[in-house]
Tab-separated table of C-alpha atoms in Angstrom:
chain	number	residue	atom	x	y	z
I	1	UNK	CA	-24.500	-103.271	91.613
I	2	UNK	CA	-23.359	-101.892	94.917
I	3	UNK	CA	-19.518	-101.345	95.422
I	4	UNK	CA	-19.978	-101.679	99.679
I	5	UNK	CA	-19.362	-98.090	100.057
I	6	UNK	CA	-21.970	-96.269	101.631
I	7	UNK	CA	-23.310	-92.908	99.767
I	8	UNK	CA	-22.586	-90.073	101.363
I	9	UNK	CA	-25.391	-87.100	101.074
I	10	UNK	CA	-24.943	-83.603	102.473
I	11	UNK	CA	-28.227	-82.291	104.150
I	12	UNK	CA	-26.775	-79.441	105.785
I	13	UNK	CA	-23.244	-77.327	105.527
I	14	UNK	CA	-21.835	-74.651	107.204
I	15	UNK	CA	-24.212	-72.131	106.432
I	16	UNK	CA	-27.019	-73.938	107.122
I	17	UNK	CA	-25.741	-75.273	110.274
I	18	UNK	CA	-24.928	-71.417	111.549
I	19	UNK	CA	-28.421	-70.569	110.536
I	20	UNK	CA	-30.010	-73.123	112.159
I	21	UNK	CA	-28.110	-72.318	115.418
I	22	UNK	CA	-28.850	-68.670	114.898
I	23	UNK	CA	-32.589	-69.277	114.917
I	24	UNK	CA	-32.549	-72.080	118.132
I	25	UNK	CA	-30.701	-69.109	120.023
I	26	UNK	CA	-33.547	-66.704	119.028
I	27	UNK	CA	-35.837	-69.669	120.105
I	28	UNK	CA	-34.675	-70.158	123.273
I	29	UNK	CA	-34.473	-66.537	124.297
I	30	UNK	CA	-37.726	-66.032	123.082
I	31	UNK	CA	-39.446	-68.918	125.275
I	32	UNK	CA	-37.219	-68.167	128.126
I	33	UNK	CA	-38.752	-64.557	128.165
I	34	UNK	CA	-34.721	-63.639	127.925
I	35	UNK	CA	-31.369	-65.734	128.365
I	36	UNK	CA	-30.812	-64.506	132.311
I	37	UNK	CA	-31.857	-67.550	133.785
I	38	UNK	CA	-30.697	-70.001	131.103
I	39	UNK	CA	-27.732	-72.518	131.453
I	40	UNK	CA	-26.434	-74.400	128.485
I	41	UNK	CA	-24.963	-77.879	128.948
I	42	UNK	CA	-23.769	-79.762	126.441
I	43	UNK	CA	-23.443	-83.545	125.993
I	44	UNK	CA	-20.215	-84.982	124.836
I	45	UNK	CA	-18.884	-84.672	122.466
I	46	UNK	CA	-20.348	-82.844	119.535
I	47	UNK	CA	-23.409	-81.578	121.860
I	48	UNK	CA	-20.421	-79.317	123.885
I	49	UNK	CA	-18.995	-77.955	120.502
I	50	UNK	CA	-22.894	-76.807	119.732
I	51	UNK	CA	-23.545	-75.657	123.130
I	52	UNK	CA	-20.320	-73.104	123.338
I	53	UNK	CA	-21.201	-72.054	119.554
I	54	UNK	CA	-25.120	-71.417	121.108
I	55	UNK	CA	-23.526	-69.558	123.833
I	56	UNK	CA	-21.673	-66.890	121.316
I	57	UNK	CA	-24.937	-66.348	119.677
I	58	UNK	CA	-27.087	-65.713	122.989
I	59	UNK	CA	-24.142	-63.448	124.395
I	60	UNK	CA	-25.136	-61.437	120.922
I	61	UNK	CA	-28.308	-61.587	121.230
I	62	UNK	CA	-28.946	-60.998	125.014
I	63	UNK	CA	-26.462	-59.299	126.771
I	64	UNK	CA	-27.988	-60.773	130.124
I	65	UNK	CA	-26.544	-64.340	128.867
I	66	UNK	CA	-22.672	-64.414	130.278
I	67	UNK	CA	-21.280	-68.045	128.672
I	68	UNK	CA	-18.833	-67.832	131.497
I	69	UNK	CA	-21.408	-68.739	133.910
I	70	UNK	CA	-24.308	-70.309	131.956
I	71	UNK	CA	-22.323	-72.706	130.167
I	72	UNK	CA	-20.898	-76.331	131.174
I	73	UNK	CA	-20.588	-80.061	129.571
I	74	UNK	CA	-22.544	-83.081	131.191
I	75	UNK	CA	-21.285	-86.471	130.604
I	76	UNK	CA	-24.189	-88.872	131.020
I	77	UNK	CA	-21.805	-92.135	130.681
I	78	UNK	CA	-22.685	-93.483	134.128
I	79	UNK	CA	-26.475	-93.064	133.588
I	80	UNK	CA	-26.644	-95.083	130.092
I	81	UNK	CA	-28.656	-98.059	130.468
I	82	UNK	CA	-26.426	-99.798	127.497
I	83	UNK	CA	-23.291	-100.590	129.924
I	84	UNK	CA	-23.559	-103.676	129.881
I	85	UNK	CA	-23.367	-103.960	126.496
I	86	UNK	CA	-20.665	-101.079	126.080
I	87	UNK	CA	-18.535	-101.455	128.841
I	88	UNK	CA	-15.664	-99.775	127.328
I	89	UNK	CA	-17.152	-96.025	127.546
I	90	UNK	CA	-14.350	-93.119	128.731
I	91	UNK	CA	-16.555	-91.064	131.552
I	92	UNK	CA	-15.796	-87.703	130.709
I	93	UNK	CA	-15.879	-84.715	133.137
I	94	UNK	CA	-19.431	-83.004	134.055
I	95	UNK	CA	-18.467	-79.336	134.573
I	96	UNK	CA	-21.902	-77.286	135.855
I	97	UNK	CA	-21.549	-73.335	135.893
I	98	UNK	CA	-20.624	-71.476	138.912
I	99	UNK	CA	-24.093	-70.967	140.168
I	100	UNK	CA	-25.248	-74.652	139.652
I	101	UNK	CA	-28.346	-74.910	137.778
I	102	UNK	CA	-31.071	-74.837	140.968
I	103	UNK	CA	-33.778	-72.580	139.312
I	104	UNK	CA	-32.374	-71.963	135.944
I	105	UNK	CA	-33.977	-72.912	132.466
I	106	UNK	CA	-31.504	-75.738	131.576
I	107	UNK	CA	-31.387	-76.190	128.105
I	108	UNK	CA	-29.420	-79.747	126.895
I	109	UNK	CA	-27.536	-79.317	123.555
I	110	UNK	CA	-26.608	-82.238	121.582
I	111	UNK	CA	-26.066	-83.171	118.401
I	112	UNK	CA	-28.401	-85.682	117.004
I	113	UNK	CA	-31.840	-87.083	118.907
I	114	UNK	CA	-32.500	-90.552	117.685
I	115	UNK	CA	-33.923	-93.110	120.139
I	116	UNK	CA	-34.163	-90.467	123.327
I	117	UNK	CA	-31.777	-92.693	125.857
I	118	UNK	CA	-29.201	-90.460	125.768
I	119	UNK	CA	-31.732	-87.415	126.868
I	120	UNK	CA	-32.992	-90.186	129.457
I	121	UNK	CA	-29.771	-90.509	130.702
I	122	UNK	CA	-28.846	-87.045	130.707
I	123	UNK	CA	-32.072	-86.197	132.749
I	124	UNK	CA	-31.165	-88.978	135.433
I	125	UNK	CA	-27.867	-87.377	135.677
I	126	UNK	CA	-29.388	-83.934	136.117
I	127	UNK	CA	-31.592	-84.896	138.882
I	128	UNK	CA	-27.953	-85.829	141.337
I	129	UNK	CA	-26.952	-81.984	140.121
I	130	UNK	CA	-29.597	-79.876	141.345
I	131	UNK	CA	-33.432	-78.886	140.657
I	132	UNK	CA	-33.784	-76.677	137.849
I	133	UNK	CA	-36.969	-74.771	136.888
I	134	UNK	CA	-37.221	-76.067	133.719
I	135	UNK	CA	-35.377	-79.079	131.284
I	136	UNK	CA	-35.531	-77.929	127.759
I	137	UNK	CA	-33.692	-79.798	124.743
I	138	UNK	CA	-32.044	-78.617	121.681
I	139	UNK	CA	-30.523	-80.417	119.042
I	140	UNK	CA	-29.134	-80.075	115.428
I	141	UNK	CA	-30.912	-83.093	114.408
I	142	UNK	CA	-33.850	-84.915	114.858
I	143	UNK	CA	-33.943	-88.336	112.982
I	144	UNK	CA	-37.254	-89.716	114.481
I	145	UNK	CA	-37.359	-93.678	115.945
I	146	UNK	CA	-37.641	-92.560	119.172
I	147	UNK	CA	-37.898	-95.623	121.914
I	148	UNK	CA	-38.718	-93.397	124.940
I	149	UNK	CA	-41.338	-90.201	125.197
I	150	UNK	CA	-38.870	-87.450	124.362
I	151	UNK	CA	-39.046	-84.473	122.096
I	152	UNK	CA	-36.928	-81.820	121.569
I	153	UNK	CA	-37.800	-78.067	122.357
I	154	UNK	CA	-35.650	-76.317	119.934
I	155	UNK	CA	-34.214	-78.282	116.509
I	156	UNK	CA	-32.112	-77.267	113.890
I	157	UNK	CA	-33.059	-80.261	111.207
I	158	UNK	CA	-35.913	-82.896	111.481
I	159	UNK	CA	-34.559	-85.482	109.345
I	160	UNK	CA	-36.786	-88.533	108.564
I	161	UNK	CA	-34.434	-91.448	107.855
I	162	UNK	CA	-34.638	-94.816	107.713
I	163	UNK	CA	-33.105	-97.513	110.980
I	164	UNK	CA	-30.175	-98.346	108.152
I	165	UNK	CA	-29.443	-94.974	107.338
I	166	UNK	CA	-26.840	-93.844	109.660
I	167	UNK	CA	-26.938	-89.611	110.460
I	168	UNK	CA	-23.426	-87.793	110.775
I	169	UNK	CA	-22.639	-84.219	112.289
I	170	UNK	CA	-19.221	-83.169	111.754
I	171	UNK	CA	-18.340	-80.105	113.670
I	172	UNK	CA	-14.890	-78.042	112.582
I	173	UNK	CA	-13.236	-77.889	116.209
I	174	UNK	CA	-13.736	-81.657	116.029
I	175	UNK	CA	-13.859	-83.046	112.122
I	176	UNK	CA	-12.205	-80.251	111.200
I	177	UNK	CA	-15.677	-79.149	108.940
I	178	UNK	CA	-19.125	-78.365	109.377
I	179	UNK	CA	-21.666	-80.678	107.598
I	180	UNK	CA	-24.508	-83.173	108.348
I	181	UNK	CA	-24.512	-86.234	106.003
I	182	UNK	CA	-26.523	-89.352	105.694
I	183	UNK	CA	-24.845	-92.579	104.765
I	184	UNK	CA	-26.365	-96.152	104.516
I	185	UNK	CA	-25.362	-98.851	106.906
I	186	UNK	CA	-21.388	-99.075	108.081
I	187	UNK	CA	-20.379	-95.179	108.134
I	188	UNK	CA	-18.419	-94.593	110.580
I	189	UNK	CA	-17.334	-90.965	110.003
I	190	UNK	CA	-18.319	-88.160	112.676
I	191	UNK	CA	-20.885	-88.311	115.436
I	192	UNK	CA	-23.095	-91.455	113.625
I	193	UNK	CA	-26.646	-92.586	115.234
């Protein structure tokens, strides 16, 4: 008999979450024919945490990447097609790089890609920021059930689940650890889609 309480499983932990960032930073550097022309931005609020930790590793690996002015955060609150249902969203502060991103590879970061209107929405927002040469993704987890045409370039975990399963990152500078964990219905813990 079930006590209510959803299990809990780990699928990835620290290590596995560096590694897996490791190896999308060799990924992207390796499609992008080097990191010169790539600008991370990362969607609130675990896909900025993921994007800045990204940026350390393709600052080691190319010394061409400078984080000071590839990097920035894009809040995609105002381009959700869900506000009318979730009024009550904070809209966060889009900070591009210096430069802009006319041109550059601009590789999204986020955390978990589950139904794809959060890339649609980040996309949209985009568009008002500049032209880019090229809209790449990357994200720690892919859980399938997508609703719209998106994939992700670069992933760190494809994680089948089921719609009641509920996926959670937890990031250290905001959970204060690194894991990915699956719960059934009702957790709440973490970034959960």
């Amino acid at each position: 008999m079930s006590s209510g309480v959803p299990s809990l499983t780990t699928v990835l932990g620290a290590e596995e979450i560096q590694r897996a960032l490791t190896r999308i930073a060799h990924e992207v550097v390796e499609r992008s024919k080097g990191a010169a022309d790539v600008v991370l931005l990362g969607i609130p609020t675990r896909g900025v945490t993921l994007a800045h930790r990204l940026a350390e590793r393709l600052a080691a690996i190319d010394p061409a990447f400078d984080p000071a002015v590839a990097l920035g955060d894009l809040d995609v609150t105002m381009y959700r097609d869900d506000l009318r249902r979730n009024p009550t969203r904070a809209v966060g502060p889009t900070t591009l790089p210096p430069a802009g991103i006319d041109d550059k590879i601009v590789v999204l970061v986020d955390d978990v890609l589950y139904s794809g209107r959060t890339i649609r929405a980040a996309l949209d927002a985009i568009s008002d920021l500049g032209r880019p040469r090229a809209v790449r993704l990357a994200c720690l987890v892919d859980r399938g059930h997508r609703e719209l045409p998106i994939r992700p370039d670069f992933v760190g975990k494809n994680l089948p689940t089921s719609t009641e399963e509920r996926v959670s990152v937890r990031l250290h500078e905001v959970d204060g650890q690194d894991a990915v964990v699956i719960a059934g219905r009702g957790a709440d813990e973490g970034s959960a889609r």
